[in-house]
Amino acid sequence: MKAFSQLYKKVKSSVSPHRKKEVLKQFFSVEKEEECAAALALFFGYKPPGCVTGSQLSEWACEFAEIPGWLFLESQAITNSEMEAVNLMLPRPEVIQERSLSELLQEIRKLKKLDLEDRKAMIWRIWRQMHPMQRPLFHAWITGGFRGEISSGILHTALAEIFNVHPFQVACCLYGQKIQDTSDWKEIFKELYTQSVPNPVEFSVVPRIQSFGEMDFPETDWRAFKMWKGLPVQLIYAKGRWWIWSESARALNEQMPEIETAAEALPKECIWGGEIISICGEKVIPYTEWKSRVERKKNTRQQVAEFPLYFLLHPRHIPDVSFSSSVLMPEEIQAAGRNDQTIWVAGESEWKDAGILFQQISRTDNFLYWELVPVPVRIFAVLMHVELTAAISGKMTPEFSFGVWNMHNTLVPVAKTHLGISAREQKELLDFVKKNTVEKRGPVRVVQPELVFEIEVAGFRKNTRKKSGIEALSPVILRWNRDILAIQAMRLHELQRFL
Amino acid sequence: MLRKPLIEFTKAGLYCPAGDFYIDPVRAVKRAVITHGHSDHARSGHEQYLCHTDSVAILRLRLGRKISVQGIPYDEKIRYNGVEISLHPAGHIIGSAMVRVAFRDEIWVISGDYKTTPDGLTVPWQPVKCHHFITESTFGMPVFRFPPASEILADIKIWQEENRKSGRTSIITGYSLGKAQRLVKSLHEMGIPLYLHDSIYEMNETLRAAGQPIPYAPRVHPDIPAASLSEAILLMAPSAQAQTWMEQLSPVSSAMASGWMALERRRNGGFGFPMSDHCDWDELHTAVRETAAEQIYVTHGYSKIFAKWLCEKGYQASTVEGNSYESLEEIEE
């Protein structure tokens, strides 16, 4: 249990997928098989049966710690969380008795069968023996509030590196298995080396250019494809079904059953690379709007109806030679489920509305691709507020929010970034923030709207959740314009024309 | 007729009218008794300072060499206008003291900042019996129950080891006076190489020159190779994070050592070690009980809540009224 609680703490406190993967690898390589099986079950969605409510638990904790109700409420106000207040206010046990993860999960299952008084007595007994660091997990389990906190992609990758196979092999092996904390580790992975599953091909990274001038495009040698910026996936046939394999090492079959069905029309001998896009009527919906379909394990009927998904074949994913009996060129295959993908030669004037993928068709052995991306936009915006300790890539960094004037002469935020500012300027800015804070909201400091910055953004998109209604894509601070007054910064309607 | 209290709570700080001196005053006064060298207790502008011998060097470093300061050892008694003053170990930082003020048959103890658990560096806290006890309550809430230092140090070692393996520089931020010296001593004993940021280095060298048993650790500078830094821990004051040369240290993993790190929202998704030089909830109770005071006054931090709790437990307790410390947003550890 100690090792698992440390693992969980590390996984929770890191935003880096690489670090999460490394700590998982370390855990699964070192720990006993029964501990590993229990941990895997928890990360794969096994939830121990909840047996107390949060308020019951806090009541019992107050009684245990001899804390009156009013003091608990004051404590809760400090932690901003009922469960954290419970975790922290329990006295430290005099003698700590270590339990294994599987033992504790078994005890929790027993709790459910007891009546309320006996449950309380058993929880008190566990509190008297449990290390304080393990309490948050125990409480999350018994109240039913436990979340795995880890994506299946990271888990697949970590396990794949331990077993020295491709993550897809692990995903295929684990898919559909009902993994319990009592499962046998060897039994879970028994199919790993016996199954006949092809490996996906590499998801390629396409070099980016911003104008035709940057590349020498012979007139007839290149073909242009419109990039819809959907979700890159590969369709792989294995174990009697089509797998929708994402770049983040996840199988998305449950999220996209219609794609699995549509894939039935494809020849099974090759791996099909492309992107999943959502088309509603004649409009392609940006990925950010329908990504909830990917994030949720199972989609609601409403989601499925709202965001119909299509698989758009990419010319750049050529089937793996060792698995394909035929190599099909892109124009021979249309999108599965929809047959109106346009393959066209782009003119310079047309490229602005979307990214464009160029394929050098004269090379059949090794295709060359370039992605043409829109030229970034430069805007002048006013510094509105600063989040002093934003956790970005595992580092605590100040993050700056910038706004422009709307029609009521009020600033509305449009961009938030920590990029592009030198350490010296950052220090100067933080000094300014110290002296000019007008409001504090947790780690956020709202400052006097005085400073104007030039910001480079890749583009704008509509976002109804933002006060301004638009959102800047990939903003980077270019420079601090000390000679421009805040009132001279750009206005919202000027930005809206970039949409 | 009611007798005037020996200690009055004034806007300038705790005042003893009979002895005509202040304790940790917040405004410039003629005579100030200073509990310890943190800037929220030792302020500039007073005519005369009285503090523990070990605090003299700290006060001179922070407030200037020209200040008029007298240092006395623990338990030595001196008199101002017949009022007996003595300093007693507070266990907070080097040179920290609780002030015992006795006049006629009345004894007051002003705790300043203190912790009851020994840290291996400062002279351990000793309870002082009194009639009136003025206690701080920085962490006077039941959610603050700090783990033992040995456990925190073991966590630091694991964290540093992981950073080392992944080629990241480990940075711990902590106050340059107090936390920094504790960490230098403990981490040195654990065999972890250290580099110190300027303010910590200067404070350490001042204390070492004054005879404090703090191990030497070198000052960090931009020419130190990244490989050497990732093998070590860099100790840094919280204010020093945005310096230009920090850019060269990337990738880094930083963590703060502070009692506030017990709270998840203070860690804000990052690393933190709940190491404090203040009493936690249990220690505050121990201290209040062992002074056997008839009247408790609570200041700094969660004073109202802690005073209310003490009243419920049967103590005569109230907050220090009109104390301007209460307006301080964050108390220096």
PDB file of N, CA and C in Angstrom, chain A residues 6 9-10 12-13 19 26 65-68 70-71 74-75 78-80 84-85 88-92 131 389-391 395-396 421-424 426-427 430 440, chain B residues 141-148 151 155 158 162 165 168 241-244 247 250 252 254 262-265 267-271 281 302 305 308-309 312-313 329:
ATOM      1  N   GLN A   6       2.535   6.088  -2.830  1.00  0.00           N
ATOM      2  CA  GLN A   6       3.606   6.954  -3.355  1.00  0.00           C
ATOM      3  C   GLN A   6       3.471   7.106  -4.866  1.00  0.00           C
ATOM      4  N   LYS A   9       0.607   9.432  -5.588  1.00  0.00           N
ATOM      5  CA  LYS A   9       0.968  10.818  -5.280  1.00  0.00           C
ATOM      6  C   LYS A   9       1.816  11.405  -6.408  1.00  0.00           C
ATOM      7  N   LYS A  10       2.759  10.610  -6.888  1.00  0.00           N
ATOM      8  CA  LYS A  10       3.652  11.086  -7.956  1.00  0.00           C
ATOM      9  C   LYS A  10       2.864  11.296  -9.255  1.00  0.00           C
ATOM     10  N   LYS A  12      -0.246  11.928  -9.541  1.00  0.00           N
ATOM     11  CA  LYS A  12      -1.180  13.037  -9.390  1.00  0.00           C
ATOM     12  C   LYS A  12      -0.469  14.381  -9.423  1.00  0.00           C
ATOM     13  N   SER A  13       0.775  14.392  -8.903  1.00  0.00           N
ATOM     14  CA  SER A  13       1.453  15.685  -8.794  1.00  0.00           C
ATOM     15  C   SER A  13       2.214  16.049 -10.066  1.00  0.00           C
ATOM     16  N   ARG A  19       6.914  11.525 -17.193  1.00  0.00           N
ATOM     17  CA  ARG A  19       7.208  11.229 -15.782  1.00  0.00           C
ATOM     18  C   ARG A  19       6.210  10.206 -15.234  1.00  0.00           C
ATOM     19  N   GLN A  26       8.424   1.965 -13.021  1.00  0.00           N
ATOM     20  CA  GLN A  26       9.184   1.590 -11.827  1.00  0.00           C
ATOM     21  C   GLN A  26       8.317   0.736 -10.894  1.00  0.00           C
ATOM     22  N   ALA A  65     -11.044  12.529  16.144  1.00  0.00           N
ATOM     23  CA  ALA A  65      -9.985  13.503  16.445  1.00  0.00           C
ATOM     24  C   ALA A  65     -10.379  14.446  17.581  1.00  0.00           C
ATOM     25  N   GLU A  66     -11.581  14.269  18.114  1.00  0.00           N
ATOM     26  CA  GLU A  66     -12.126  15.131  19.179  1.00  0.00           C
ATOM     27  C   GLU A  66     -12.126  16.592  18.736  1.00  0.00           C
ATOM     28  N   ILE A  67     -12.672  16.814  17.563  1.00  0.00           N
ATOM     29  CA  ILE A  67     -12.763  18.162  17.001  1.00  0.00           C
ATOM     30  C   ILE A  67     -14.248  18.519  16.907  1.00  0.00           C
ATOM     31  N   PRO A  68     -14.646  19.670  17.465  1.00  0.00           N
ATOM     32  CA  PRO A  68     -16.065  20.047  17.339  1.00  0.00           C
ATOM     33  C   PRO A  68     -16.424  20.435  15.902  1.00  0.00           C
ATOM     34  N   TRP A  70     -17.812  23.059  14.579  1.00  0.00           N
ATOM     35  CA  TRP A  70     -17.457  24.407  14.099  1.00  0.00           C
ATOM     36  C   TRP A  70     -15.991  24.482  13.672  1.00  0.00           C
ATOM     37  N   LEU A  71     -15.139  23.745  14.403  1.00  0.00           N
ATOM     38  CA  LEU A  71     -13.717  23.781  14.084  1.00  0.00           C
ATOM     39  C   LEU A  71     -13.445  23.007  12.790  1.00  0.00           C
ATOM     40  N   GLU A  74     -14.280  25.355  10.012  1.00  0.00           N
ATOM     41  CA  GLU A  74     -13.187  26.325   9.831  1.00  0.00           C
ATOM     42  C   GLU A  74     -12.022  25.663   9.082  1.00  0.00           C
ATOM     43  N   SER A  75     -11.745  24.416   9.434  1.00  0.00           N
ATOM     44  CA  SER A  75     -10.645  23.688   8.779  1.00  0.00           C
ATOM     45  C   SER A  75     -10.959  23.476   7.302  1.00  0.00           C
ATOM     46  N   ILE A  78     -10.195  26.307   5.170  1.00  0.00           N
ATOM     47  CA  ILE A  78      -8.771  26.495   4.860  1.00  0.00           C
ATOM     48  C   ILE A  78      -8.342  25.573   3.718  1.00  0.00           C
ATOM     49  N   THR A  79      -8.817  24.348   3.771  1.00  0.00           N
ATOM     50  CA  THR A  79      -8.370  23.383   2.753  1.00  0.00           C
ATOM     51  C   THR A  79      -9.180  23.497   1.459  1.00  0.00           C
ATOM     52  N   ASN A  80     -10.354  24.109   1.549  1.00  0.00           N
ATOM     53  CA  ASN A  80     -11.283  24.175   0.404  1.00  0.00           C
ATOM     54  C   ASN A  80     -11.812  22.798   0.017  1.00  0.00           C
ATOM     55  N   GLU A  84      -9.974  16.685   2.222  1.00  0.00           N
ATOM     56  CA  GLU A  84      -8.611  17.041   2.629  1.00  0.00           C
ATOM     57  C   GLU A  84      -8.593  17.430   4.105  1.00  0.00           C
ATOM     58  N   ALA A  85      -9.644  18.122   4.547  1.00  0.00           N
ATOM     59  CA  ALA A  85      -9.715  18.489   5.970  1.00  0.00           C
ATOM     60  C   ALA A  85      -9.750  17.227   6.836  1.00  0.00           C
ATOM     61  N   LEU A  88      -6.265  15.550   6.863  1.00  0.00           N
ATOM     62  CA  LEU A  88      -5.213  16.247   7.608  1.00  0.00           C
ATOM     63  C   LEU A  88      -5.464  16.315   9.108  1.00  0.00           C
ATOM     64  N   MET A  89      -6.727  16.326   9.507  1.00  0.00           N
ATOM     65  CA  MET A  89      -6.963  16.564  10.941  1.00  0.00           C
ATOM     66  C   MET A  89      -6.919  15.293  11.794  1.00  0.00           C
ATOM     67  N   LEU A  90      -6.893  14.136  11.156  1.00  0.00           N
ATOM     68  CA  LEU A  90      -6.811  12.903  11.949  1.00  0.00           C
ATOM     69  C   LEU A  90      -5.443  12.808  12.615  1.00  0.00           C
ATOM     70  N   PRO A  91      -5.390  12.471  13.892  1.00  0.00           N
ATOM     71  CA  PRO A  91      -4.086  12.364  14.557  1.00  0.00           C
ATOM     72  C   PRO A  91      -3.231  11.271  13.935  1.00  0.00           C
ATOM     73  N   ARG A  92      -1.952  11.463  14.041  1.00  0.00           N
ATOM     74  CA  ARG A  92      -1.006  10.477  13.520  1.00  0.00           C
ATOM     75  C   ARG A  92      -1.060   9.220  14.372  1.00  0.00           C
ATOM     76  N   HIS A 131      -0.743   4.864   7.825  1.00  0.00           N
ATOM     77  CA  HIS A 131       0.139   6.023   7.643  1.00  0.00           C
ATOM     78  C   HIS A 131      -0.689   7.184   7.078  1.00  0.00           C
ATOM     79  N   THR A 389       1.469  31.099  -9.964  1.00  0.00           N
ATOM     80  CA  THR A 389       2.081  29.772  -9.900  1.00  0.00           C
ATOM     81  C   THR A 389       1.282  28.775 -10.722  1.00  0.00           C
ATOM     82  N   ALA A 390       1.284  28.986 -12.027  1.00  0.00           N
ATOM     83  CA  ALA A 390       0.592  28.032 -12.888  1.00  0.00           C
ATOM     84  C   ALA A 390       1.498  26.821 -13.062  1.00  0.00           C
ATOM     85  N   ALA A 391       0.915  25.626 -12.967  1.00  0.00           N
ATOM     86  CA  ALA A 391       1.729  24.420 -13.126  1.00  0.00           C
ATOM     87  C   ALA A 391       1.781  24.069 -14.606  1.00  0.00           C
ATOM     88  N   LYS A 395       6.391  22.513 -13.938  1.00  0.00           N
ATOM     89  CA  LYS A 395       7.170  23.650 -13.444  1.00  0.00           C
ATOM     90  C   LYS A 395       6.202  24.730 -12.999  1.00  0.00           C
ATOM     91  N   MET A 396       6.507  25.407 -11.910  1.00  0.00           N
ATOM     92  CA  MET A 396       5.626  26.475 -11.463  1.00  0.00           C
ATOM     93  C   MET A 396       6.051  27.766 -12.172  1.00  0.00           C
ATOM     94  N   ILE A 421       8.730  35.358 -22.949  1.00  0.00           N
ATOM     95  CA  ILE A 421       9.170  36.453 -22.089  1.00  0.00           C
ATOM     96  C   ILE A 421      10.506  36.079 -21.444  1.00  0.00           C
ATOM     97  N   SER A 422      11.434  37.029 -21.404  1.00  0.00           N
ATOM     98  CA  SER A 422      12.748  36.723 -20.825  1.00  0.00           C
ATOM     99  C   SER A 422      12.646  36.756 -19.305  1.00  0.00           C
ATOM    100  N   ALA A 423      13.636  36.146 -18.652  1.00  0.00           N
ATOM    101  CA  ALA A 423      13.612  36.093 -17.190  1.00  0.00           C
ATOM    102  C   ALA A 423      13.678  37.496 -16.599  1.00  0.00           C
ATOM    103  N   ARG A 424      14.454  38.364 -17.269  1.00  0.00           N
ATOM    104  CA  ARG A 424      14.586  39.733 -16.764  1.00  0.00           C
ATOM    105  C   ARG A 424      13.240  40.463 -16.832  1.00  0.00           C
ATOM    106  N   GLN A 426      10.366  39.074 -16.991  1.00  0.00           N
ATOM    107  CA  GLN A 426       9.427  38.416 -16.080  1.00  0.00           C
ATOM    108  C   GLN A 426       9.558  38.985 -14.663  1.00  0.00           C
ATOM    109  N   LYS A 427      10.803  39.181 -14.259  1.00  0.00           N
ATOM    110  CA  LYS A 427      11.051  39.723 -12.917  1.00  0.00           C
ATOM    111  C   LYS A 427      10.462  41.132 -12.814  1.00  0.00           C
ATOM    112  N   LEU A 430       6.774  40.928 -12.640  1.00  0.00           N
ATOM    113  CA  LEU A 430       6.275  40.481 -11.338  1.00  0.00           C
ATOM    114  C   LEU A 430       6.390  41.602 -10.302  1.00  0.00           C
ATOM    115  N   LYS A 440      -7.139  40.102  -5.715  1.00  0.00           N
ATOM    116  CA  LYS A 440      -6.497  38.796  -5.619  1.00  0.00           C
ATOM    117  C   LYS A 440      -7.561  37.716  -5.714  1.00  0.00           C
TER     118      LYS A 440
ATOM    119  N   MET B 141      -4.473  25.344  13.691  1.00  0.00           N
ATOM    120  CA  MET B 141      -5.673  24.663  13.173  1.00  0.00           C
ATOM    121  C   MET B 141      -5.398  23.167  13.136  1.00  0.00           C
ATOM    122  N   PRO B 142      -6.433  22.343  13.377  1.00  0.00           N
ATOM    123  CA  PRO B 142      -6.175  20.894  13.441  1.00  0.00           C
ATOM    124  C   PRO B 142      -5.681  20.273  12.142  1.00  0.00           C
ATOM    125  N   VAL B 143      -5.817  21.006  11.022  1.00  0.00           N
ATOM    126  CA  VAL B 143      -5.323  20.424   9.758  1.00  0.00           C
ATOM    127  C   VAL B 143      -3.800  20.503   9.661  1.00  0.00           C
ATOM    128  N   PHE B 144      -3.188  21.219  10.594  1.00  0.00           N
ATOM    129  CA  PHE B 144      -1.725  21.293  10.579  1.00  0.00           C
ATOM    130  C   PHE B 144      -1.152  20.359  11.635  1.00  0.00           C
ATOM    131  N   ARG B 145      -0.862  19.162  11.223  1.00  0.00           N
ATOM    132  CA  ARG B 145      -0.155  18.194  12.064  1.00  0.00           C
ATOM    133  C   ARG B 145       1.002  17.707  11.211  1.00  0.00           C
ATOM    134  N   PHE B 146       2.175  18.245  11.477  1.00  0.00           N
ATOM    135  CA  PHE B 146       3.304  17.989  10.577  1.00  0.00           C
ATOM    136  C   PHE B 146       3.929  16.615  10.804  1.00  0.00           C
ATOM    137  N   PRO B 147       4.370  15.986   9.737  1.00  0.00           N
ATOM    138  CA  PRO B 147       5.071  14.698   9.898  1.00  0.00           C
ATOM    139  C   PRO B 147       6.440  14.921  10.546  1.00  0.00           C
ATOM    140  N   PRO B 148       7.033  13.879  11.133  1.00  0.00           N
ATOM    141  CA  PRO B 148       8.357  14.060  11.730  1.00  0.00           C
ATOM    142  C   PRO B 148       9.387  14.459  10.668  1.00  0.00           C
ATOM    143  N   GLU B 151      10.895  11.867   8.367  1.00  0.00           N
ATOM    144  CA  GLU B 151      10.053  11.418   7.251  1.00  0.00           C
ATOM    145  C   GLU B 151      10.144  12.406   6.077  1.00  0.00           C
ATOM    146  N   ASP B 155      11.680  11.847   2.283  1.00  0.00           N
ATOM    147  CA  ASP B 155      10.945  12.213   1.060  1.00  0.00           C
ATOM    148  C   ASP B 155      11.805  13.093   0.157  1.00  0.00           C
ATOM    149  N   ILE B 158      14.330  10.958  -1.684  1.00  0.00           N
ATOM    150  CA  ILE B 158      13.724  10.210  -2.806  1.00  0.00           C
ATOM    151  C   ILE B 158      13.480  11.151  -3.996  1.00  0.00           C
ATOM    152  N   GLU B 162      15.233  10.967  -7.732  1.00  0.00           N
ATOM    153  CA  GLU B 162      14.468  10.849  -8.983  1.00  0.00           C
ATOM    154  C   GLU B 162      14.833  11.965  -9.955  1.00  0.00           C
ATOM    155  N   LYS B 165      18.207  11.228 -11.490  1.00  0.00           N
ATOM    156  CA  LYS B 165      18.147  10.200 -12.539  1.00  0.00           C
ATOM    157  C   LYS B 165      17.622  10.774 -13.850  1.00  0.00           C
ATOM    158  N   ARG B 168      17.349  16.396 -13.853  1.00  0.00           N
ATOM    159  CA  ARG B 168      16.767  17.688 -13.474  1.00  0.00           C
ATOM    160  C   ARG B 168      17.472  18.261 -12.251  1.00  0.00           C
ATOM    161  N   GLN B 241      13.501  33.287  -7.310  1.00  0.00           N
ATOM    162  CA  GLN B 241      13.224  32.336  -8.388  1.00  0.00           C
ATOM    163  C   GLN B 241      13.294  32.904  -9.797  1.00  0.00           C
ATOM    164  N   ALA B 242      13.080  34.221  -9.911  1.00  0.00           N
ATOM    165  CA  ALA B 242      12.948  34.766 -11.267  1.00  0.00           C
ATOM    166  C   ALA B 242      14.259  35.328 -11.824  1.00  0.00           C
ATOM    167  N   GLN B 243      15.391  34.907 -11.267  1.00  0.00           N
ATOM    168  CA  GLN B 243      16.640  35.489 -11.733  1.00  0.00           C
ATOM    169  C   GLN B 243      17.041  34.965 -13.109  1.00  0.00           C
ATOM    170  N   THR B 244      17.817  35.802 -13.815  1.00  0.00           N
ATOM    171  CA  THR B 244      18.156  35.497 -15.198  1.00  0.00           C
ATOM    172  C   THR B 244      18.842  34.140 -15.354  1.00  0.00           C
ATOM    173  N   GLU B 247      17.332  30.496 -15.967  1.00  0.00           N
ATOM    174  CA  GLU B 247      16.982  29.932 -17.279  1.00  0.00           C
ATOM    175  C   GLU B 247      17.954  28.825 -17.680  1.00  0.00           C
ATOM    176  N   SER B 250      17.427  24.943 -16.451  1.00  0.00           N
ATOM    177  CA  SER B 250      16.361  24.096 -16.963  1.00  0.00           C
ATOM    178  C   SER B 250      16.907  22.769 -17.508  1.00  0.00           C
ATOM    179  N   VAL B 252      14.289  21.891 -14.386  1.00  0.00           N
ATOM    180  CA  VAL B 252      14.398  21.883 -12.928  1.00  0.00           C
ATOM    181  C   VAL B 252      13.144  21.252 -12.321  1.00  0.00           C
ATOM    182  N   SER B 254      11.241  22.046  -8.764  1.00  0.00           N
ATOM    183  CA  SER B 254      11.347  22.863  -7.561  1.00  0.00           C
ATOM    184  C   SER B 254      10.256  22.498  -6.567  1.00  0.00           C
ATOM    185  N   ALA B 262       1.553  21.686   3.702  1.00  0.00           N
ATOM    186  CA  ALA B 262       0.643  20.619   4.136  1.00  0.00           C
ATOM    187  C   ALA B 262      -0.653  20.698   3.331  1.00  0.00           C
ATOM    188  N   LEU B 263      -0.973  21.899   2.850  1.00  0.00           N
ATOM    189  CA  LEU B 263      -2.236  22.091   2.133  1.00  0.00           C
ATOM    190  C   LEU B 263      -2.046  21.882   0.636  1.00  0.00           C
ATOM    191  N   GLU B 264      -2.952  21.121   0.059  1.00  0.00           N
ATOM    192  CA  GLU B 264      -2.858  20.815  -1.360  1.00  0.00           C
ATOM    193  C   GLU B 264      -2.931  22.072  -2.220  1.00  0.00           C
ATOM    194  N   ARG B 265      -3.802  23.004  -1.819  1.00  0.00           N
ATOM    195  CA  ARG B 265      -3.950  24.191  -2.664  1.00  0.00           C
ATOM    196  C   ARG B 265      -2.705  25.054  -2.629  1.00  0.00           C
ATOM    197  N   ARG B 267       0.328  23.753  -2.500  1.00  0.00           N
ATOM    198  CA  ARG B 267       1.287  23.068  -3.370  1.00  0.00           C
ATOM    199  C   ARG B 267       0.924  23.314  -4.830  1.00  0.00           C
ATOM    200  N   ASN B 268      -0.343  23.583  -5.053  1.00  0.00           N
ATOM    201  CA  ASN B 268      -0.819  23.973  -6.381  1.00  0.00           C
ATOM    202  C   ASN B 268      -0.363  23.006  -7.477  1.00  0.00           C
ATOM    203  N   GLY B 269      -0.476  21.750  -7.195  1.00  0.00           N
ATOM    204  CA  GLY B 269      -0.125  20.755  -8.213  1.00  0.00           C
ATOM    205  C   GLY B 269       1.359  20.440  -8.281  1.00  0.00           C
ATOM    206  N   GLY B 270       2.168  21.131  -7.494  1.00  0.00           N
ATOM    207  CA  GLY B 270       3.613  20.899  -7.531  1.00  0.00           C
ATOM    208  C   GLY B 270       4.090  20.137  -6.314  1.00  0.00           C
ATOM    209  N   PHE B 271       5.382  20.232  -6.064  1.00  0.00           N
ATOM    210  CA  PHE B 271       5.965  19.546  -4.915  1.00  0.00           C
ATOM    211  C   PHE B 271       6.092  20.512  -3.742  1.00  0.00           C
ATOM    212  N   TRP B 281      -0.493  21.988  15.416  1.00  0.00           N
ATOM    213  CA  TRP B 281      -1.661  21.967  16.304  1.00  0.00           C
ATOM    214  C   TRP B 281      -1.357  21.267  17.632  1.00  0.00           C
ATOM    215  N   TYR B 302      -4.100  31.970  13.107  1.00  0.00           N
ATOM    216  CA  TYR B 302      -5.506  31.646  13.374  1.00  0.00           C
ATOM    217  C   TYR B 302      -5.844  31.937  14.842  1.00  0.00           C
ATOM    218  N   ILE B 305      -9.657  31.608  16.173  1.00  0.00           N
ATOM    219  CA  ILE B 305     -10.119  30.218  16.215  1.00  0.00           C
ATOM    220  C   ILE B 305      -9.426  29.456  17.341  1.00  0.00           C
ATOM    221  N   LYS B 308     -10.726  30.558  20.719  1.00  0.00           N
ATOM    222  CA  LYS B 308     -12.067  30.002  20.965  1.00  0.00           C
ATOM    223  C   LYS B 308     -11.962  28.534  21.394  1.00  0.00           C
ATOM    224  N   TRP B 309     -11.105  27.812  20.704  1.00  0.00           N
ATOM    225  CA  TRP B 309     -10.907  26.390  21.011  1.00  0.00           C
ATOM    226  C   TRP B 309     -10.357  26.217  22.438  1.00  0.00           C
ATOM    227  N   GLU B 312     -13.011  26.660  24.935  1.00  0.00           N
ATOM    228  CA  GLU B 312     -13.843  25.451  25.022  1.00  0.00           C
ATOM    229  C   GLU B 312     -13.172  24.367  25.848  1.00  0.00           C
ATOM    230  N   LYS B 313     -11.836  24.376  25.829  1.00  0.00           N
ATOM    231  CA  LYS B 313     -11.086  23.372  26.580  1.00  0.00           C
ATOM    232  C   LYS B 313     -10.887  23.775  28.036  1.00  0.00           C
ATOM    233  N   GLU B 329      -0.048  39.524   5.927  1.00  0.00           N
ATOM    234  CA  GLU B 329      -0.664  38.492   5.088  1.00  0.00           C
ATOM    235  C   GLU B 329      -0.008  37.133   5.327  1.00  0.00           C
TER     236      GLU B 329
END
